[in-house]
């Protein structure tokens, strides 16, 4: 290939693309295509053939970029902004005014424990726990307290995945009933008393 042919192809590529840094890449891609197809670049008809490849590749890249921009702008338009977090009621004063039986259930619920864990910790039957949860909901709604959607005890900046990964082997090794963590991330395992 003559240097004049290369300069001519580079000029065509610069006109075909919006970005100057892509022009050299387009010429190189076209030359690779010529090598793959076994064409010798000897005359003006070969330069025209390479110019067609350059133009087609530039159009293809422009269409791809346009589609990508369209997809990204469409995604941004569909994205729903999260609602600002609702004001949490002053749970400390609300919990302090609850009867002791409901206070324990509320504290354990807000710290992220499930029904089974709460029933075990408070030594309650499933029926008794359901009654306490119902009474707790009645008390809170009578006071105008709306419970948050998520568990506030789980909104801390902790590595919950690593904590869960560390809990299971300890739970199995210690023969525990369940395992959890405190708000600082310290693990603990609850198991039956060795004293009867």
JSON list of C-alpha atoms in Angstrom, two decimals:
[
{"chain": "A", "resi": 1, "resn": "UNK", "atom": "CA", "xyz": [0.00, 0.00, 0.00]},
{"chain": "A", "resi": 2, "resn": "UNK", "atom": "CA", "xyz": [1.29, 3.42, -0.92]},
{"chain": "A", "resi": 3, "resn": "UNK", "atom": "CA", "xyz": [1.56, 6.15, 1.73]},
{"chain": "A", "resi": 4, "resn": "UNK", "atom": "CA", "xyz": [-0.72, 8.32, -0.42]},
{"chain": "A", "resi": 5, "resn": "UNK", "atom": "CA", "xyz": [-3.42, 5.62, -0.29]},
{"chain": "A", "resi": 6, "resn": "UNK", "atom": "CA", "xyz": [-3.13, 5.47, 3.52]},
{"chain": "A", "resi": 7, "resn": "UNK", "atom": "CA", "xyz": [-3.39, 9.27, 3.77]},
{"chain": "A", "resi": 8, "resn": "UNK", "atom": "CA", "xyz": [-6.43, 9.22, 1.49]},
{"chain": "A", "resi": 9, "resn": "UNK", "atom": "CA", "xyz": [-8.12, 6.52, 3.63]},
{"chain": "A", "resi": 10, "resn": "UNK", "atom": "CA", "xyz": [-7.30, 8.46, 6.82]},
{"chain": "A", "resi": 11, "resn": "UNK", "atom": "CA", "xyz": [-8.91, 11.60, 5.34]},
{"chain": "A", "resi": 12, "resn": "UNK", "atom": "CA", "xyz": [-12.06, 9.60, 4.45]},
{"chain": "A", "resi": 13, "resn": "UNK", "atom": "CA", "xyz": [-12.17, 8.14, 7.99]},
{"chain": "A", "resi": 14, "resn": "UNK", "atom": "CA", "xyz": [-11.85, 11.62, 9.58]},
{"chain": "A", "resi": 15, "resn": "UNK", "atom": "CA", "xyz": [-14.83, 12.84, 7.54]},
{"chain": "A", "resi": 16, "resn": "UNK", "atom": "CA", "xyz": [-16.87, 9.71, 8.32]},
{"chain": "A", "resi": 17, "resn": "UNK", "atom": "CA", "xyz": [-16.51, 9.84, 12.10]},
{"chain": "A", "resi": 18, "resn": "UNK", "atom": "CA", "xyz": [-17.27, 12.53, 14.64]},
{"chain": "A", "resi": 19, "resn": "UNK", "atom": "CA", "xyz": [-14.27, 11.70, 16.78]},
{"chain": "A", "resi": 20, "resn": "UNK", "atom": "CA", "xyz": [-10.76, 12.17, 15.42]},
{"chain": "A", "resi": 21, "resn": "UNK", "atom": "CA", "xyz": [-9.29, 9.43, 17.61]},
{"chain": "A", "resi": 22, "resn": "UNK", "atom": "CA", "xyz": [-11.54, 6.85, 15.92]},
{"chain": "A", "resi": 23, "resn": "UNK", "atom": "CA", "xyz": [-10.30, 7.67, 12.41]},
{"chain": "A", "resi": 24, "resn": "UNK", "atom": "CA", "xyz": [-7.05, 5.71, 12.70]},
{"chain": "A", "resi": 25, "resn": "UNK", "atom": "CA", "xyz": [-8.93, 2.75, 14.24]},
{"chain": "A", "resi": 26, "resn": "UNK", "atom": "CA", "xyz": [-11.37, 2.73, 11.31]},
{"chain": "A", "resi": 27, "resn": "UNK", "atom": "CA", "xyz": [-8.52, 2.63, 8.79]},
{"chain": "A", "resi": 28, "resn": "UNK", "atom": "CA", "xyz": [-6.81, -0.19, 10.69]},
{"chain": "A", "resi": 29, "resn": "UNK", "atom": "CA", "xyz": [-10.08, -2.18, 10.83]},
{"chain": "A", "resi": 30, "resn": "UNK", "atom": "CA", "xyz": [-10.56, -1.73, 7.09]},
{"chain": "A", "resi": 31, "resn": "UNK", "atom": "CA", "xyz": [-7.00, -2.89, 6.38]},
{"chain": "A", "resi": 32, "resn": "UNK", "atom": "CA", "xyz": [-7.52, -5.95, 8.58]},
{"chain": "A", "resi": 33, "resn": "UNK", "atom": "CA", "xyz": [-10.69, -6.76, 6.64]},
{"chain": "A", "resi": 34, "resn": "UNK", "atom": "CA", "xyz": [-8.68, -6.52, 3.39]},
{"chain": "A", "resi": 35, "resn": "UNK", "atom": "CA", "xyz": [-6.09, -8.94, 4.77]},
{"chain": "A", "resi": 36, "resn": "UNK", "atom": "CA", "xyz": [-8.84, -11.35, 5.96]},
{"chain": "A", "resi": 37, "resn": "UNK", "atom": "CA", "xyz": [-10.49, -11.34, 2.55]},
{"chain": "A", "resi": 38, "resn": "UNK", "atom": "CA", "xyz": [-7.15, -11.75, 0.75]},
{"chain": "A", "resi": 39, "resn": "UNK", "atom": "CA", "xyz": [-7.29, -8.50, -1.19]},
{"chain": "A", "resi": 40, "resn": "UNK", "atom": "CA", "xyz": [-4.10, -6.82, -2.32]},
{"chain": "A", "resi": 41, "resn": "UNK", "atom": "CA", "xyz": [-4.38, -3.06, -2.11]},
{"chain": "A", "resi": 42, "resn": "UNK", "atom": "CA", "xyz": [-2.86, -2.10, -5.41]},
{"chain": "A", "resi": 43, "resn": "UNK", "atom": "CA", "xyz": [-5.18, 0.20, -7.27]},
{"chain": "A", "resi": 44, "resn": "UNK", "atom": "CA", "xyz": [-7.83, 2.87, -6.93]},
{"chain": "A", "resi": 45, "resn": "UNK", "atom": "CA", "xyz": [-10.66, 0.28, -6.96]},
{"chain": "A", "resi": 46, "resn": "UNK", "atom": "CA", "xyz": [-9.16, -1.26, -3.78]},
{"chain": "A", "resi": 47, "resn": "UNK", "atom": "CA", "xyz": [-8.99, 2.16, -2.12]},
{"chain": "A", "resi": 48, "resn": "UNK", "atom": "CA", "xyz": [-12.67, 2.72, -3.01]},
{"chain": "A", "resi": 49, "resn": "UNK", "atom": "CA", "xyz": [-13.50, -0.70, -1.53]},
{"chain": "A", "resi": 50, "resn": "UNK", "atom": "CA", "xyz": [-11.64, 0.19, 1.69]},
{"chain": "A", "resi": 51, "resn": "UNK", "atom": "CA", "xyz": [-13.35, 3.61, 1.76]},
{"chain": "A", "resi": 52, "resn": "UNK", "atom": "CA", "xyz": [-16.73, 1.83, 1.63]},
{"chain": "A", "resi": 53, "resn": "UNK", "atom": "CA", "xyz": [-15.71, -0.38, 4.56]},
{"chain": "A", "resi": 54, "resn": "UNK", "atom": "CA", "xyz": [-14.61, 2.70, 6.52]},
{"chain": "A", "resi": 55, "resn": "UNK", "atom": "CA", "xyz": [-17.89, 4.53, 5.86]},
{"chain": "A", "resi": 56, "resn": "UNK", "atom": "CA", "xyz": [-19.99, 1.48, 6.78]},
{"chain": "A", "resi": 57, "resn": "UNK", "atom": "CA", "xyz": [-18.06, 0.88, 10.00]},
{"chain": "A", "resi": 58, "resn": "UNK", "atom": "CA", "xyz": [-18.38, 4.56, 10.93]},
{"chain": "A", "resi": 59, "resn": "UNK", "atom": "CA", "xyz": [-22.16, 4.44, 10.33]},
{"chain": "A", "resi": 60, "resn": "UNK", "atom": "CA", "xyz": [-22.41, 1.25, 12.38]},
{"chain": "A", "resi": 61, "resn": "UNK", "atom": "CA", "xyz": [-20.49, 2.83, 15.27]},
{"chain": "A", "resi": 62, "resn": "UNK", "atom": "CA", "xyz": [-22.63, 5.98, 15.11]},
{"chain": "A", "resi": 63, "resn": "UNK", "atom": "CA", "xyz": [-25.86, 3.92, 15.19]},
{"chain": "A", "resi": 64, "resn": "UNK", "atom": "CA", "xyz": [-24.55, 1.92, 18.15]},
{"chain": "A", "resi": 65, "resn": "UNK", "atom": "CA", "xyz": [-23.65, 5.11, 20.03]},
{"chain": "A", "resi": 66, "resn": "UNK", "atom": "CA", "xyz": [-27.03, 6.64, 19.27]},
{"chain": "A", "resi": 67, "resn": "UNK", "atom": "CA", "xyz": [-28.86, 3.52, 20.47]},
{"chain": "A", "resi": 68, "resn": "UNK", "atom": "CA", "xyz": [-26.73, 3.44, 23.61]},
{"chain": "A", "resi": 69, "resn": "UNK", "atom": "CA", "xyz": [-27.56, 7.09, 24.38]},
{"chain": "A", "resi": 70, "resn": "UNK", "atom": "CA", "xyz": [-31.25, 6.38, 23.77]},
{"chain": "A", "resi": 71, "resn": "UNK", "atom": "CA", "xyz": [-31.19, 3.35, 26.11]},
{"chain": "A", "resi": 72, "resn": "UNK", "atom": "CA", "xyz": [-29.39, 5.32, 28.80]},
{"chain": "A", "resi": 73, "resn": "UNK", "atom": "CA", "xyz": [-31.72, 8.31, 28.56]},
{"chain": "A", "resi": 74, "resn": "UNK", "atom": "CA", "xyz": [-34.75, 5.98, 28.52]},
{"chain": "A", "resi": 75, "resn": "UNK", "atom": "CA", "xyz": [-33.48, 4.23, 31.66]},
{"chain": "A", "resi": 76, "resn": "UNK", "atom": "CA", "xyz": [-32.98, 7.57, 33.41]},
{"chain": "A", "resi": 77, "resn": "UNK", "atom": "CA", "xyz": [-36.50, 8.65, 32.53]},
{"chain": "A", "resi": 78, "resn": "UNK", "atom": "CA", "xyz": [-37.96, 5.39, 33.91]},
{"chain": "A", "resi": 79, "resn": "UNK", "atom": "CA", "xyz": [-35.93, 5.48, 37.09]},
{"chain": "A", "resi": 80, "resn": "UNK", "atom": "CA", "xyz": [-38.05, 6.35, 40.07]},
{"chain": "A", "resi": 81, "resn": "UNK", "atom": "CA", "xyz": [-36.45, 8.59, 42.62]},
{"chain": "A", "resi": 82, "resn": "UNK", "atom": "CA", "xyz": [-36.67, 7.07, 46.08]},
{"chain": "A", "resi": 83, "resn": "UNK", "atom": "CA", "xyz": [-39.02, 8.81, 48.41]},
{"chain": "A", "resi": 84, "resn": "UNK", "atom": "CA", "xyz": [-37.33, 10.74, 51.18]},
{"chain": "A", "resi": 85, "resn": "UNK", "atom": "CA", "xyz": [-37.25, 8.71, 54.37]},
{"chain": "A", "resi": 86, "resn": "UNK", "atom": "CA", "xyz": [-40.28, 9.34, 56.51]},
{"chain": "A", "resi": 87, "resn": "UNK", "atom": "CA", "xyz": [-39.78, 10.95, 59.85]},
{"chain": "A", "resi": 88, "resn": "UNK", "atom": "CA", "xyz": [-39.52, 8.18, 62.39]},
{"chain": "A", "resi": 89, "resn": "UNK", "atom": "CA", "xyz": [-41.58, 8.74, 65.49]},
{"chain": "A", "resi": 90, "resn": "UNK", "atom": "CA", "xyz": [-39.69, 9.16, 68.71]},
{"chain": "A", "resi": 91, "resn": "UNK", "atom": "CA", "xyz": [-39.64, 5.45, 69.45]},
{"chain": "A", "resi": 92, "resn": "UNK", "atom": "CA", "xyz": [-37.81, 5.88, 72.74]},
{"chain": "A", "resi": 93, "resn": "UNK", "atom": "CA", "xyz": [-40.67, 7.76, 74.37]},
{"chain": "A", "resi": 94, "resn": "UNK", "atom": "CA", "xyz": [-43.25, 5.49, 72.73]},
{"chain": "A", "resi": 95, "resn": "UNK", "atom": "CA", "xyz": [-41.49, 2.34, 73.95]},
{"chain": "A", "resi": 96, "resn": "UNK", "atom": "CA", "xyz": [-41.10, 3.76, 77.45]},
{"chain": "A", "resi": 97, "resn": "UNK", "atom": "CA", "xyz": [-44.86, 4.20, 77.81]},
{"chain": "A", "resi": 98, "resn": "UNK", "atom": "CA", "xyz": [-45.73, 0.65, 76.70]},
{"chain": "A", "resi": 99, "resn": "UNK", "atom": "CA", "xyz": [-46.49, -2.12, 79.19]},
{"chain": "A", "resi": 100, "resn": "UNK", "atom": "CA", "xyz": [-43.38, -4.23, 79.95]},
{"chain": "A", "resi": 101, "resn": "UNK", "atom": "CA", "xyz": [-44.63, -7.27, 78.02]},
{"chain": "A", "resi": 102, "resn": "UNK", "atom": "CA", "xyz": [-45.19, -5.22, 74.85]},
{"chain": "A", "resi": 103, "resn": "UNK", "atom": "CA", "xyz": [-42.02, -3.19, 75.35]},
{"chain": "A", "resi": 104, "resn": "UNK", "atom": "CA", "xyz": [-39.87, -6.35, 75.08]},
{"chain": "A", "resi": 105, "resn": "UNK", "atom": "CA", "xyz": [-41.66, -7.51, 71.93]},
{"chain": "A", "resi": 106, "resn": "UNK", "atom": "CA", "xyz": [-41.34, -4.06, 70.33]},
{"chain": "A", "resi": 107, "resn": "UNK", "atom": "CA", "xyz": [-37.63, -3.76, 71.16]},
{"chain": "A", "resi": 108, "resn": "UNK", "atom": "CA", "xyz": [-36.84, -7.19, 69.76]},
{"chain": "A", "resi": 109, "resn": "UNK", "atom": "CA", "xyz": [-38.92, -6.54, 66.64]},
{"chain": "A", "resi": 110, "resn": "UNK", "atom": "CA", "xyz": [-37.23, -3.21, 65.97]},
{"chain": "A", "resi": 111, "resn": "UNK", "atom": "CA", "xyz": [-33.79, -4.76, 66.42]},
{"chain": "A", "resi": 112, "resn": "UNK", "atom": "CA", "xyz": [-34.55, -7.14, 63.55]},
{"chain": "A", "resi": 113, "resn": "UNK", "atom": "CA", "xyz": [-35.46, -10.40, 65.27]},
{"chain": "A", "resi": 114, "resn": "UNK", "atom": "CA", "xyz": [-38.00, -12.71, 63.68]},
{"chain": "A", "resi": 115, "resn": "UNK", "atom": "CA", "xyz": [-41.00, -14.40, 65.34]},
{"chain": "A", "resi": 116, "resn": "UNK", "atom": "CA", "xyz": [-39.15, -17.57, 66.20]},
{"chain": "A", "resi": 117, "resn": "UNK", "atom": "CA", "xyz": [-36.31, -15.71, 67.89]},
{"chain": "A", "resi": 118, "resn": "UNK", "atom": "CA", "xyz": [-38.65, -13.46, 69.86]},
{"chain": "A", "resi": 119, "resn": "UNK", "atom": "CA", "xyz": [-40.73, -16.42, 71.00]},
{"chain": "A", "resi": 120, "resn": "UNK", "atom": "CA", "xyz": [-37.61, -18.23, 72.17]},
{"chain": "A", "resi": 121, "resn": "UNK", "atom": "CA", "xyz": [-36.09, -15.23, 73.95]},
{"chain": "A", "resi": 122, "resn": "UNK", "atom": "CA", "xyz": [-39.32, -14.36, 75.77]},
{"chain": "A", "resi": 123, "resn": "UNK", "atom": "CA", "xyz": [-40.28, -18.02, 76.31]},
{"chain": "A", "resi": 124, "resn": "UNK", "atom": "CA", "xyz": [-43.67, -17.48, 74.65]},
{"chain": "A", "resi": 125, "resn": "UNK", "atom": "CA", "xyz": [-45.90, -19.85, 72.76]},
{"chain": "A", "resi": 126, "resn": "UNK", "atom": "CA", "xyz": [-46.81, -18.90, 69.20]},
{"chain": "A", "resi": 127, "resn": "UNK", "atom": "CA", "xyz": [-50.34, -17.98, 70.31]},
{"chain": "A", "resi": 128, "resn": "UNK", "atom": "CA", "xyz": [-49.10, -15.74, 73.12]},
{"chain": "A", "resi": 129, "resn": "UNK", "atom": "CA", "xyz": [-46.67, -14.01, 70.78]},
{"chain": "A", "resi": 130, "resn": "UNK", "atom": "CA", "xyz": [-49.42, -13.37, 68.21]},
{"chain": "A", "resi": 131, "resn": "UNK", "atom": "CA", "xyz": [-51.60, -11.85, 70.92]},
{"chain": "A", "resi": 132, "resn": "UNK", "atom": "CA", "xyz": [-48.77, -9.55, 72.03]},
{"chain": "A", "resi": 133, "resn": "UNK", "atom": "CA", "xyz": [-48.04, -8.45, 68.47]},
{"chain": "A", "resi": 134, "resn": "UNK", "atom": "CA", "xyz": [-51.73, -7.67, 67.93]},
{"chain": "A", "resi": 135, "resn": "UNK", "atom": "CA", "xyz": [-51.87, -5.73, 71.21]},
{"chain": "A", "resi": 136, "resn": "UNK", "atom": "CA", "xyz": [-48.69, -3.86, 70.24]},
{"chain": "A", "resi": 137, "resn": "UNK", "atom": "CA", "xyz": [-50.16, -2.86, 66.88]},
{"chain": "A", "resi": 138, "resn": "UNK", "atom": "CA", "xyz": [-53.35, -1.64, 68.59]},
{"chain": "A", "resi": 139, "resn": "UNK", "atom": "CA", "xyz": [-51.39, 0.40, 71.16]},
{"chain": "A", "resi": 140, "resn": "UNK", "atom": "CA", "xyz": [-49.19, 2.02, 68.50]},
{"chain": "A", "resi": 141, "resn": "UNK", "atom": "CA", "xyz": [-52.04, 2.84, 66.14]},
{"chain": "A", "resi": 142, "resn": "UNK", "atom": "CA", "xyz": [-54.03, 4.33, 69.05]},
{"chain": "A", "resi": 143, "resn": "UNK", "atom": "CA", "xyz": [-51.07, 6.63, 69.73]},
{"chain": "A", "resi": 144, "resn": "UNK", "atom": "CA", "xyz": [-50.79, 7.57, 66.06]},
{"chain": "A", "resi": 145, "resn": "UNK", "atom": "CA", "xyz": [-47.43, 5.86, 65.56]},
{"chain": "A", "resi": 146, "resn": "UNK", "atom": "CA", "xyz": [-46.91, 4.46, 62.07]},
{"chain": "A", "resi": 147, "resn": "UNK", "atom": "CA", "xyz": [-44.28, 1.77, 62.03]},
{"chain": "A", "resi": 148, "resn": "UNK", "atom": "CA", "xyz": [-41.52, 2.24, 59.42]},
{"chain": "A", "resi": 149, "resn": "UNK", "atom": "CA", "xyz": [-41.52, -0.04, 56.38]},
{"chain": "A", "resi": 150, "resn": "UNK", "atom": "CA", "xyz": [-38.00, -1.35, 56.88]},
{"chain": "A", "resi": 151, "resn": "UNK", "atom": "CA", "xyz": [-36.46, -2.51, 60.09]},
{"chain": "A", "resi": 152, "resn": "UNK", "atom": "CA", "xyz": [-34.52, 0.39, 61.60]},
{"chain": "A", "resi": 153, "resn": "UNK", "atom": "CA", "xyz": [-32.18, -2.10, 63.25]},
{"chain": "A", "resi": 154, "resn": "UNK", "atom": "CA", "xyz": [-31.08, -3.29, 59.82]},
{"chain": "A", "resi": 155, "resn": "UNK", "atom": "CA", "xyz": [-30.24, 0.15, 58.41]},
{"chain": "A", "resi": 156, "resn": "UNK", "atom": "CA", "xyz": [-26.86, 0.34, 60.12]},
{"chain": "A", "resi": 157, "resn": "UNK", "atom": "CA", "xyz": [-23.63, 0.45, 58.13]},
{"chain": "A", "resi": 158, "resn": "UNK", "atom": "CA", "xyz": [-22.61, -3.15, 58.85]},
{"chain": "A", "resi": 159, "resn": "UNK", "atom": "CA", "xyz": [-21.39, -5.96, 56.59]},
{"chain": "A", "resi": 160, "resn": "UNK", "atom": "CA", "xyz": [-24.53, -8.05, 56.96]},
{"chain": "A", "resi": 161, "resn": "UNK", "atom": "CA", "xyz": [-23.45, -10.63, 54.39]},
{"chain": "A", "resi": 162, "resn": "UNK", "atom": "CA", "xyz": [-20.20, -11.36, 56.24]},
{"chain": "A", "resi": 163, "resn": "UNK", "atom": "CA", "xyz": [-22.06, -11.44, 59.54]},
{"chain": "A", "resi": 164, "resn": "UNK", "atom": "CA", "xyz": [-24.51, -14.03, 58.18]},
{"chain": "A", "resi": 165, "resn": "UNK", "atom": "CA", "xyz": [-21.63, -16.08, 56.74]},
{"chain": "A", "resi": 166, "resn": "UNK", "atom": "CA", "xyz": [-19.93, -16.11, 60.14]},
{"chain": "A", "resi": 167, "resn": "UNK", "atom": "CA", "xyz": [-23.08, -16.94, 62.11]},
{"chain": "A", "resi": 168, "resn": "UNK", "atom": "CA", "xyz": [-23.97, -20.31, 60.60]},
{"chain": "A", "resi": 169, "resn": "UNK", "atom": "CA", "xyz": [-20.71, -22.21, 61.34]},
{"chain": "A", "resi": 170, "resn": "UNK", "atom": "CA", "xyz": [-20.70, -20.86, 64.91]},
{"chain": "A", "resi": 171, "resn": "UNK", "atom": "CA", "xyz": [-24.34, -21.78, 65.34]},
{"chain": "A", "resi": 172, "resn": "UNK", "atom": "CA", "xyz": [-23.73, -25.35, 64.17]},
{"chain": "A", "resi": 173, "resn": "UNK", "atom": "CA", "xyz": [-20.51, -25.74, 66.17]},
{"chain": "A", "resi": 174, "resn": "UNK", "atom": "CA", "xyz": [-22.02, -24.42, 69.41]},
{"chain": "A", "resi": 175, "resn": "UNK", "atom": "CA", "xyz": [-25.33, -26.28, 69.01]},
{"chain": "A", "resi": 176, "resn": "UNK", "atom": "CA", "xyz": [-27.30, -23.07, 69.31]},
{"chain": "A", "resi": 177, "resn": "UNK", "atom": "CA", "xyz": [-30.98, -22.37, 68.78]},
{"chain": "A", "resi": 178, "resn": "UNK", "atom": "CA", "xyz": [-30.29, -19.20, 66.80]},
{"chain": "A", "resi": 179, "resn": "UNK", "atom": "CA", "xyz": [-27.54, -16.65, 66.29]},
{"chain": "A", "resi": 180, "resn": "UNK", "atom": "CA", "xyz": [-27.66, -12.89, 65.82]},
{"chain": "A", "resi": 181, "resn": "UNK", "atom": "CA", "xyz": [-25.60, -9.76, 66.32]},
{"chain": "A", "resi": 182, "resn": "UNK", "atom": "CA", "xyz": [-25.81, -6.58, 68.32]},
{"chain": "A", "resi": 183, "resn": "UNK", "atom": "CA", "xyz": [-25.97, -3.12, 66.66]},
{"chain": "A", "resi": 184, "resn": "UNK", "atom": "CA", "xyz": [-22.15, -2.95, 66.66]},
{"chain": "A", "resi": 185, "resn": "UNK", "atom": "CA", "xyz": [-21.90, -6.21, 64.71]},
{"chain": "A", "resi": 186, "resn": "UNK", "atom": "CA", "xyz": [-20.72, -8.44, 67.58]},
{"chain": "A", "resi": 187, "resn": "UNK", "atom": "CA", "xyz": [-21.97, -11.99, 67.09]},
{"chain": "A", "resi": 188, "resn": "UNK", "atom": "CA", "xyz": [-23.80, -13.97, 69.73]},
{"chain": "A", "resi": 189, "resn": "UNK", "atom": "CA", "xyz": [-25.31, -17.45, 69.81]},
{"chain": "A", "resi": 190, "resn": "UNK", "atom": "CA", "xyz": [-28.27, -18.42, 71.96]},
{"chain": "A", "resi": 191, "resn": "UNK", "atom": "CA", "xyz": [-28.50, -22.03, 73.07]},
{"chain": "A", "resi": 192, "resn": "UNK", "atom": "CA", "xyz": [-30.43, -23.96, 75.67]},
{"chain": "A", "resi": 193, "resn": "UNK", "atom": "CA", "xyz": [-29.26, -23.84, 79.25]},
{"chain": "A", "resi": 194, "resn": "UNK", "atom": "CA", "xyz": [-27.05, -26.71, 80.32]},
{"chain": "A", "resi": 195, "resn": "UNK", "atom": "CA", "xyz": [-28.80, -26.65, 83.70]},
{"chain": "A", "resi": 196, "resn": "UNK", "atom": "CA", "xyz": [-32.15, -28.35, 83.74]}
]
